[in-house]
mmCIF file of C-alpha atoms in Angstrom:
data_model
loop_
_atom_site.group_PDB
_atom_site.id
_atom_site.type_symbol
_atom_site.label_atom_id
_atom_site.label_comp_id
_atom_site.label_asym_id
_atom_site.label_seq_id
_atom_site.Cartn_x
_atom_site.Cartn_y
_atom_site.Cartn_z
ATOM 1 C CA MET L 128 198.678 17.041 -124.283
ATOM 2 C CA ALA L 129 195.593 15.216 -123.097
ATOM 3 C CA LYS L 130 193.831 16.129 -126.337
ATOM 4 C CA LEU L 131 196.668 14.708 -128.421
ATOM 5 C CA THR L 132 196.633 11.515 -126.366
ATOM 6 C CA GLY L 133 192.882 11.133 -126.983
ATOM 7 C CA ILE L 134 193.347 11.629 -130.731
ATOM 8 C CA THR L 135 196.140 9.031 -130.797
ATOM 9 C CA ALA L 136 193.985 6.512 -128.912
ATOM 10 C CA GLU L 137 191.100 7.157 -131.279
ATOM 11 C CA LYS L 138 193.302 6.565 -134.324
ATOM 12 C CA LYS L 139 194.605 3.366 -132.763
ATOM 13 C CA ILE L 140 191.060 2.073 -132.214
ATOM 14 C CA LYS L 141 190.061 2.915 -135.779
ATOM 15 C CA SER L 142 193.171 1.228 -137.194
ATOM 16 C CA GLU L 143 192.286 -2.081 -135.541
ATOM 17 C CA SER L 144 191.056 -4.681 -137.983
ATOM 18 C CA LEU L 145 187.715 -6.433 -137.742
ATOM 19 C CA TRP L 146 189.578 -9.658 -136.909
ATOM 20 C CA THR L 147 191.377 -8.072 -133.956
ATOM 21 C CA ILE L 148 188.176 -6.596 -132.566
ATOM 22 C CA SER L 149 186.261 -9.826 -133.142
ATOM 23 C CA LEU L 150 188.845 -11.988 -131.378
ATOM 24 C CA ARG L 151 188.880 -9.611 -128.421
ATOM 25 C CA ARG L 152 185.105 -9.807 -128.203
ATOM 26 C CA MET L 153 185.335 -13.586 -128.484
ATOM 27 C CA ARG L 154 187.668 -13.758 -125.485
ATOM 28 C CA LYS L 155 185.174 -11.745 -123.427
ATOM 29 C CA ASN L 156 182.249 -14.019 -124.351
ATOM 30 C CA ARG L 157 181.826 -16.407 -121.405
ATOM 31 C CA THR L 158 179.504 -18.812 -123.210
ATOM 32 C CA ALA L 159 181.940 -19.075 -126.122
ATOM 33 C CA ILE L 160 184.801 -19.766 -123.720
ATOM 34 C CA ALA L 161 182.666 -22.458 -122.065
ATOM 35 C CA GLY L 162 182.144 -24.004 -125.506
ATOM 36 C CA VAL L 163 185.880 -23.918 -126.194
ATOM 37 C CA ILE L 164 186.548 -25.679 -122.870
ATOM 38 C CA ILE L 165 184.011 -28.397 -123.728
ATOM 39 C CA LEU L 166 185.629 -28.946 -127.135
ATOM 40 C CA ILE L 167 189.120 -29.054 -125.637
ATOM 41 C CA ILE L 168 187.992 -31.705 -123.140
ATOM 42 C CA PHE L 169 186.511 -33.872 -125.900
ATOM 43 C CA ALA L 170 189.593 -33.336 -128.081
ATOM 44 C CA VAL L 171 191.865 -34.479 -125.247
ATOM 45 C CA ILE L 172 189.630 -37.499 -124.632
ATOM 46 C CA ALA L 173 189.734 -38.422 -128.331
ATOM 47 C CA ILE L 174 193.507 -38.003 -128.651
ATOM 48 C CA PHE L 175 194.394 -39.903 -125.482
ATOM 49 C CA ALA L 176 191.590 -42.480 -125.664
ATOM 50 C CA PRO L 177 193.925 -45.505 -125.274
ATOM 51 C CA LEU L 178 195.358 -43.988 -122.090
ATOM 52 C CA ILE L 179 192.018 -42.905 -120.595
ATOM 53 C CA ALA L 180 189.797 -45.886 -121.429
ATOM 54 C CA PRO L 181 190.057 -48.581 -118.722
ATOM 55 C CA TYR L 182 188.965 -51.407 -121.064
ATOM 56 C CA ASP L 183 189.047 -52.433 -124.690
ATOM 57 C CA PRO L 184 185.835 -50.952 -126.235
ATOM 58 C CA LEU L 185 185.302 -54.083 -128.324
ATOM 59 C CA GLU L 186 186.004 -56.663 -125.629
ATOM 60 C CA GLN L 187 182.941 -58.774 -124.801
ATOM 61 C CA ASN L 188 182.291 -60.456 -121.465
ATOM 62 C CA PHE L 189 178.810 -61.922 -121.177
ATOM 63 C CA ILE L 190 179.298 -62.524 -117.461
ATOM 64 C CA LYS L 191 179.250 -58.722 -116.985
ATOM 65 C CA SER L 192 176.217 -58.052 -119.214
ATOM 66 C CA PHE L 193 173.793 -55.282 -118.128
ATOM 67 C CA ARG L 194 175.822 -54.254 -115.099
ATOM 68 C CA PRO L 195 174.778 -50.835 -113.762
ATOM 69 C CA PRO L 196 177.322 -48.042 -113.162
ATOM 70 C CA SER L 197 179.810 -49.006 -110.472
ATOM 71 C CA SER L 198 183.389 -48.442 -109.410
ATOM 72 C CA GLU L 199 184.471 -51.234 -111.750
ATOM 73 C CA ASN L 200 182.461 -49.975 -114.724
ATOM 74 C CA LEU L 201 181.858 -46.254 -114.259
ATOM 75 C CA LEU L 202 178.962 -46.060 -116.744
ATOM 76 C CA GLY L 203 177.891 -49.691 -116.648
ATOM 77 C CA THR L 204 178.051 -52.332 -119.355
ATOM 78 C CA ASP L 205 175.897 -53.175 -122.374
ATOM 79 C CA GLU L 206 174.212 -56.390 -123.461
ATOM 80 C CA PHE L 207 177.560 -57.890 -124.505
ATOM 81 C CA GLY L 208 179.334 -56.911 -121.282
ATOM 82 C CA ARG L 209 181.330 -54.166 -122.998
ATOM 83 C CA ASP L 210 182.359 -51.192 -120.866
ATOM 84 C CA ILE L 211 180.217 -48.191 -121.895
ATOM 85 C CA PHE L 212 182.672 -45.640 -120.515
ATOM 86 C CA SER L 213 185.456 -47.023 -122.736
ATOM 87 C CA ARG L 214 183.150 -47.116 -125.761
ATOM 88 C CA ILE L 215 182.075 -43.510 -125.238
ATOM 89 C CA ILE L 216 185.707 -42.392 -124.994
ATOM 90 C CA TYR L 217 186.613 -44.108 -128.260
ATOM 91 C CA GLY L 218 183.343 -42.873 -129.751
ATOM 92 C CA ALA L 219 184.574 -39.289 -129.292
ATOM 93 C CA ARG L 220 187.244 -40.027 -131.893
ATOM 94 C CA ILE L 221 184.698 -41.273 -134.392
ATOM 95 C CA SER L 222 182.194 -38.453 -133.850
ATOM 96 C CA LEU L 223 184.828 -35.734 -134.176
ATOM 97 C CA GLN L 224 186.241 -37.438 -137.249
ATOM 98 C CA ILE L 225 182.806 -37.616 -138.849
ATOM 99 C CA GLY L 226 182.052 -33.983 -138.056
ATOM 100 C CA PHE L 227 185.314 -32.577 -139.388
ATOM 101 C CA ILE L 228 185.582 -34.723 -142.520
ATOM 102 C CA ALA L 229 181.928 -34.238 -143.513
ATOM 103 C CA VAL L 230 182.143 -30.478 -143.057
ATOM 104 C CA PHE L 231 185.503 -30.381 -144.882
ATOM 105 C CA ILE L 232 183.861 -32.015 -147.904
ATOM 106 C CA SER L 233 180.970 -29.559 -147.914
ATOM 107 C CA LEU L 234 183.362 -26.663 -147.225
ATOM 108 C CA ILE L 235 185.576 -27.377 -150.235
ATOM 109 C CA VAL L 236 182.734 -27.998 -152.680
ATOM 110 C CA GLY L 237 180.305 -25.388 -151.350
ATOM 111 C CA VAL L 238 182.835 -22.561 -151.027
ATOM 112 C CA SER L 239 184.189 -23.247 -154.531
ATOM 113 C CA LEU L 240 180.709 -23.173 -156.047
ATOM 114 C CA GLY L 241 179.769 -20.050 -154.099
ATOM 115 C CA LEU L 242 182.911 -18.183 -155.153
ATOM 116 C CA ILE L 243 182.532 -19.047 -158.833
ATOM 117 C CA SER L 244 178.789 -18.430 -158.871
ATOM 118 C CA GLY L 245 178.943 -15.102 -157.063
ATOM 119 C CA TYR L 246 181.975 -13.715 -158.870
ATOM 120 C CA TYR L 247 181.050 -14.570 -162.461
ATOM 121 C CA GLY L 248 177.250 -14.394 -162.198
ATOM 122 C CA GLY L 249 175.158 -14.830 -165.357
ATOM 123 C CA TRP L 250 174.008 -18.226 -166.562
ATOM 124 C CA LEU L 251 176.596 -20.005 -164.413
ATOM 125 C CA ASP L 252 175.214 -18.371 -161.285
ATOM 126 C CA MET L 253 171.673 -19.277 -162.338
ATOM 127 C CA LEU L 254 172.597 -22.933 -162.980
ATOM 128 C CA VAL L 255 174.505 -23.426 -159.715
ATOM 129 C CA MET L 256 171.884 -21.739 -157.559
ATOM 130 C CA ARG L 257 168.987 -23.673 -159.083
ATOM 131 C CA ILE L 258 170.801 -26.935 -158.314
ATOM 132 C CA MET L 259 171.405 -25.732 -154.762
ATOM 133 C CA ASP L 260 167.719 -24.768 -154.429
ATOM 134 C CA LEU L 261 166.730 -28.239 -155.612
ATOM 135 C CA MET L 262 168.931 -29.840 -152.951
ATOM 136 C CA LEU L 263 167.588 -27.500 -150.267
ATOM 137 C CA SER L 264 164.019 -28.486 -151.143
ATOM 138 C CA PHE L 265 164.658 -31.859 -149.471
ATOM 139 C CA PRO L 266 164.949 -32.230 -145.685
ATOM 140 C CA TYR L 267 168.571 -32.847 -144.705
ATOM 141 C CA ILE L 268 168.043 -36.311 -143.282
ATOM 142 C CA LEU L 269 165.905 -37.390 -146.259
ATOM 143 C CA LEU L 270 168.527 -36.267 -148.763
ATOM 144 C CA ALA L 271 171.199 -38.032 -146.708
ATOM 145 C CA LEU L 272 169.112 -41.214 -146.729
ATOM 146 C CA VAL L 273 168.772 -41.033 -150.527
ATOM 147 C CA ILE L 274 172.539 -40.651 -150.908
ATOM 148 C CA MET L 275 173.168 -43.467 -148.437
ATOM 149 C CA SER L 276 170.827 -45.742 -150.374
ATOM 150 C CA ILE L 277 173.078 -45.170 -153.396
ATOM 151 C CA LEU L 278 176.433 -45.426 -151.636
ATOM 152 C CA GLY L 279 175.459 -48.124 -149.147
ATOM 153 C CA PRO L 280 175.817 -48.228 -145.349
ATOM 154 C CA GLY L 281 179.096 -47.395 -143.679
ATOM 155 C CA ILE L 282 180.755 -44.689 -141.667
ATOM 156 C CA TYR L 283 182.764 -43.241 -144.578
ATOM 157 C CA ASN L 284 179.747 -43.192 -146.855
ATOM 158 C CA ALA L 285 177.902 -41.372 -144.077
ATOM 159 C CA MET L 286 180.616 -38.699 -144.072
ATOM 160 C CA ILE L 287 180.262 -38.261 -147.834
ATOM 161 C CA ALA L 288 176.462 -38.118 -147.641
ATOM 162 C CA ILE L 289 176.458 -35.503 -144.875
ATOM 163 C CA GLY L 290 179.131 -33.517 -146.703
ATOM 164 C CA ILE L 291 176.998 -33.408 -149.858
ATOM 165 C CA VAL L 292 173.896 -32.427 -147.869
ATOM 166 C CA TYR L 293 175.630 -29.327 -146.429
ATOM 167 C CA VAL L 294 177.063 -28.085 -149.761
ATOM 168 C CA PRO L 295 174.078 -25.790 -150.577
ATOM 169 C CA GLN L 296 174.417 -23.942 -147.263
ATOM 170 C CA TYR L 297 178.022 -23.000 -147.965
ATOM 171 C CA ALA L 298 177.352 -22.187 -151.615
ATOM 172 C CA ARG L 299 174.551 -19.750 -150.788
ATOM 173 C CA ILE L 300 176.345 -18.107 -147.852
ATOM 174 C CA VAL L 301 179.573 -17.612 -149.809
ATOM 175 C CA ARG L 302 177.742 -16.387 -152.912
ATOM 176 C CA SER L 303 175.895 -13.788 -150.851
ATOM 177 C CA SER L 304 179.146 -12.569 -149.316
ATOM 178 C CA VAL L 305 180.927 -12.503 -152.698
ATOM 179 C CA LEU L 306 178.175 -10.403 -154.284
ATOM 180 C CA SER L 307 178.859 -7.777 -151.619
ATOM 181 C CA VAL L 308 182.657 -8.008 -151.553
ATOM 182 C CA LYS L 309 183.242 -7.916 -155.330
ATOM 183 C CA LYS L 310 181.795 -4.379 -155.469
ATOM 184 C CA LYS L 311 184.348 -3.049 -152.975
ATOM 185 C CA GLU L 312 186.974 -0.539 -154.084
ATOM 186 C CA TYR L 313 189.944 -2.844 -153.487
ATOM 187 C CA VAL L 314 188.459 -5.497 -155.806
ATOM 188 C CA LEU L 315 187.728 -2.936 -158.513
ATOM 189 C CA ALA L 316 191.265 -1.573 -158.102
ATOM 190 C CA ALA L 317 192.757 -5.048 -158.503
ATOM 191 C CA GLN L 318 190.716 -5.565 -161.662
ATOM 192 C CA ALA L 319 191.859 -2.189 -163.006
ATOM 193 C CA LEU L 320 195.504 -3.139 -162.376
ATOM 194 C CA GLY L 321 195.038 -6.263 -164.505
ATOM 195 C CA ALA L 322 195.062 -8.945 -161.811
ATOM 196 C CA ASN L 323 193.698 -12.265 -163.081
ATOM 197 C CA ASP L 324 190.418 -13.659 -161.797
ATOM 198 C CA LEU L 325 192.007 -16.470 -159.748
ATOM 199 C CA ARG L 326 194.212 -14.031 -157.836
ATOM 200 C CA ILE L 327 191.296 -11.669 -157.186
ATOM 201 C CA ILE L 328 189.010 -14.485 -156.028
ATOM 202 C CA LEU L 329 191.555 -16.056 -153.674
ATOM 203 C CA LYS L 330 193.360 -12.997 -152.334
ATOM 204 C CA HIS L 331 190.628 -10.389 -152.187
ATOM 205 C CA VAL L 332 187.187 -11.985 -152.407
ATOM 206 C CA PHE L 333 187.721 -15.220 -150.458
ATOM 207 C CA LEU L 334 189.811 -13.766 -147.637
ATOM 208 C CA ASN L 335 187.263 -11.010 -147.054
ATOM 209 C CA SER L 336 184.422 -13.548 -146.968
ATOM 210 C CA MET L 337 185.966 -15.686 -144.218
ATOM 211 C CA ALA L 338 183.821 -14.493 -141.294
ATOM 212 C CA PRO L 339 180.523 -16.117 -142.398
ATOM 213 C CA ILE L 340 182.416 -19.232 -143.480
ATOM 214 C CA ILE L 341 183.988 -19.654 -140.028
ATOM 215 C CA ILE L 342 180.621 -19.218 -138.318
ATOM 216 C CA GLN L 343 178.889 -21.676 -140.633
ATOM 217 C CA THR L 344 181.691 -24.238 -140.275
ATOM 218 C CA THR L 345 181.573 -24.210 -136.478
ATOM 219 C CA LEU L 346 177.807 -24.638 -136.379
ATOM 220 C CA SER L 347 177.810 -27.252 -139.154
ATOM 221 C CA ILE L 348 180.194 -29.591 -137.328
ATOM 222 C CA GLY L 349 177.715 -29.955 -134.473
ATOM 223 C CA ARG L 350 174.837 -30.608 -136.857
ATOM 224 C CA ALA L 351 176.943 -33.093 -138.822
ATOM 225 C CA ILE L 352 177.617 -35.064 -135.643
ATOM 226 C CA ILE L 353 173.881 -35.192 -134.903
ATOM 227 C CA ASN L 354 173.029 -36.275 -138.454
ATOM 228 C CA ALA L 355 175.747 -38.931 -138.412
ATOM 229 C CA ALA L 356 174.378 -40.240 -135.134
ATOM 230 C CA GLY L 357 170.917 -40.293 -136.720
ATOM 231 C CA LEU L 358 172.167 -42.321 -139.674
ATOM 232 C CA SER L 359 173.927 -44.741 -137.327
ATOM 233 C CA PHE L 360 170.755 -44.974 -135.241
ATOM 234 C CA LEU L 361 168.928 -46.062 -138.405
ATOM 235 C CA GLY L 362 171.635 -48.631 -139.141
ATOM 236 C CA LEU L 363 173.124 -46.779 -142.123
ATOM 237 C CA GLY L 364 176.167 -45.170 -140.509
ATOM 238 C CA ALA L 365 178.720 -46.899 -138.303
ATOM 239 C CA GLN L 366 178.227 -50.637 -138.217
ATOM 240 C CA PRO L 367 178.582 -52.925 -135.164
ATOM 241 C CA PRO L 368 180.766 -53.319 -133.205
ATOM 242 C CA THR L 369 182.126 -49.804 -133.907
ATOM 243 C CA PRO L 370 181.800 -47.682 -130.732
ATOM 244 C CA GLU L 371 179.913 -44.811 -132.366
ATOM 245 C CA TRP L 372 177.476 -42.869 -130.199
ATOM 246 C CA GLY L 373 174.505 -43.065 -132.583
ATOM 247 C CA ALA L 374 174.947 -46.817 -132.982
ATOM 248 C CA MET L 375 175.181 -47.150 -129.194
ATOM 249 C CA LEU L 376 171.887 -45.269 -128.867
ATOM 250 C CA SER L 377 170.300 -47.610 -131.394
ATOM 251 C CA ASN L 378 171.546 -50.680 -129.526
ATOM 252 C CA GLY L 379 170.356 -49.327 -126.190
ATOM 253 C CA GLN L 380 166.811 -48.422 -127.203
ATOM 254 C CA ASP L 381 165.625 -51.996 -126.632
ATOM 255 C CA PHE L 382 166.860 -51.926 -123.033
ATOM 256 C CA LEU L 383 165.588 -48.552 -121.837
ATOM 257 C CA ARG L 384 163.480 -50.104 -119.058
ATOM 258 C CA ASN L 385 165.960 -52.567 -117.653
ATOM 259 C CA ALA L 386 169.282 -50.877 -118.517
ATOM 260 C CA PRO L 387 168.690 -47.196 -119.358
ATOM 261 C CA TRP L 388 172.379 -46.342 -118.949
ATOM 262 C CA ILE L 389 173.195 -48.068 -122.255
ATOM 263 C CA ALA L 390 171.424 -45.343 -124.243
ATOM 264 C CA THR L 391 171.491 -42.468 -121.742
ATOM 265 C CA PHE L 392 175.233 -41.831 -121.543
ATOM 266 C CA PRO L 393 175.901 -41.851 -125.317
ATOM 267 C CA GLY L 394 173.001 -39.405 -125.683
ATOM 268 C CA ILE L 395 174.526 -37.123 -123.051
ATOM 269 C CA ALA L 396 177.888 -37.284 -124.851
ATOM 270 C CA ILE L 397 176.283 -36.246 -128.149
ATOM 271 C CA ALA L 398 174.410 -33.397 -126.464
ATOM 272 C CA LEU L 399 177.540 -32.046 -124.737
ATOM 273 C CA LEU L 400 179.733 -32.178 -127.835
ATOM 274 C CA VAL L 401 177.111 -30.498 -130.029
ATOM 275 C CA LEU L 402 176.520 -27.907 -127.287
ATOM 276 C CA GLY L 403 180.225 -27.073 -127.340
ATOM 277 C CA PHE L 404 180.232 -26.445 -131.084
ATOM 278 C CA ASN L 405 177.016 -24.423 -130.912
ATOM 279 C CA LEU L 406 178.343 -22.201 -128.113
ATOM 280 C CA VAL L 407 181.529 -21.514 -130.053
ATOM 281 C CA GLY L 408 179.557 -20.900 -133.249
ATOM 282 C CA ASP L 409 177.249 -18.446 -131.500
ATOM 283 C CA GLY L 410 180.310 -16.735 -130.028
ATOM 284 C CA PHE L 411 181.857 -16.310 -133.474
ATOM 285 C CA ARG L 412 178.568 -14.993 -134.833
ATOM 286 C CA ASP L 413 178.348 -12.356 -132.106
ATOM 287 C CA ALA L 414 182.027 -11.470 -132.450
ATOM 288 C CA PHE L 415 181.867 -10.938 -136.205
ATOM 289 C CA ASP L 416 178.556 -9.034 -136.181
ATOM 290 C CA PRO L 417 179.501 -5.557 -137.491
ATOM 291 C CA ARG L 418 176.504 -3.998 -135.749
ATOM 292 C CA LEU L 419 178.193 -4.690 -132.408
ATOM 293 C CA HIS L 420 181.472 -2.990 -133.354
ATOM 294 C CA LYS L 421 180.897 0.616 -132.429
#
């Protein structure tokens, strides 16, 4: 009886999918859970910003200029007397929006190119990959600056520029996964049964290439937020008086000696949000690593 119970348990373990095992490992990963908590906090702040922020983030009051953190202004005020705490809260909305939209653009374009390139191969694969290699030969921020010089400054143009910059990463990762998946028995069986290419790519190849895409997406959002802040710091992203963290850093750099809180707190906000995405991304990477599923 005990032997039969052991065999049943063993079959149950083997029948579990990679997704089930990975999610269970994810729940046991304390650093990943910490990252999820950080992201939930920022998401709540962004959603309920009008209820949380004590002041209008754009309201100027020169009488309150350069006030240090106090009970009235928790994180102090800037050179225009605007409440930094309120601006950081509203800035969470903008930073999350930039991260998700920029990565969504690169996700759609990059995954599509990777799927087509990896599945069909040949001259099409060669053409797509050489273009991706050309884009990867430029540093990310330099390529973003080139695109911004064409599109012009602005927060939405920054999203497009960052989205284009990250396309090669997705294309190469997805292509690599497709080259492995398309040789599997279930793909060959679908081809033998006469399934069309679109059905095979979407139902069999894409769905079984999701793990690296999820990992890359989570990590890319954090990097996109940093790059967007960098563009705003250079004056190419969000324009004044938009309460964007990178723009707030740029405005506060001239007052680091007399009013360091103007630049310090937006920098801390960027670091915490990016840390949250990185912790979750690392958790997904560990959870989906097949070498750990024994």
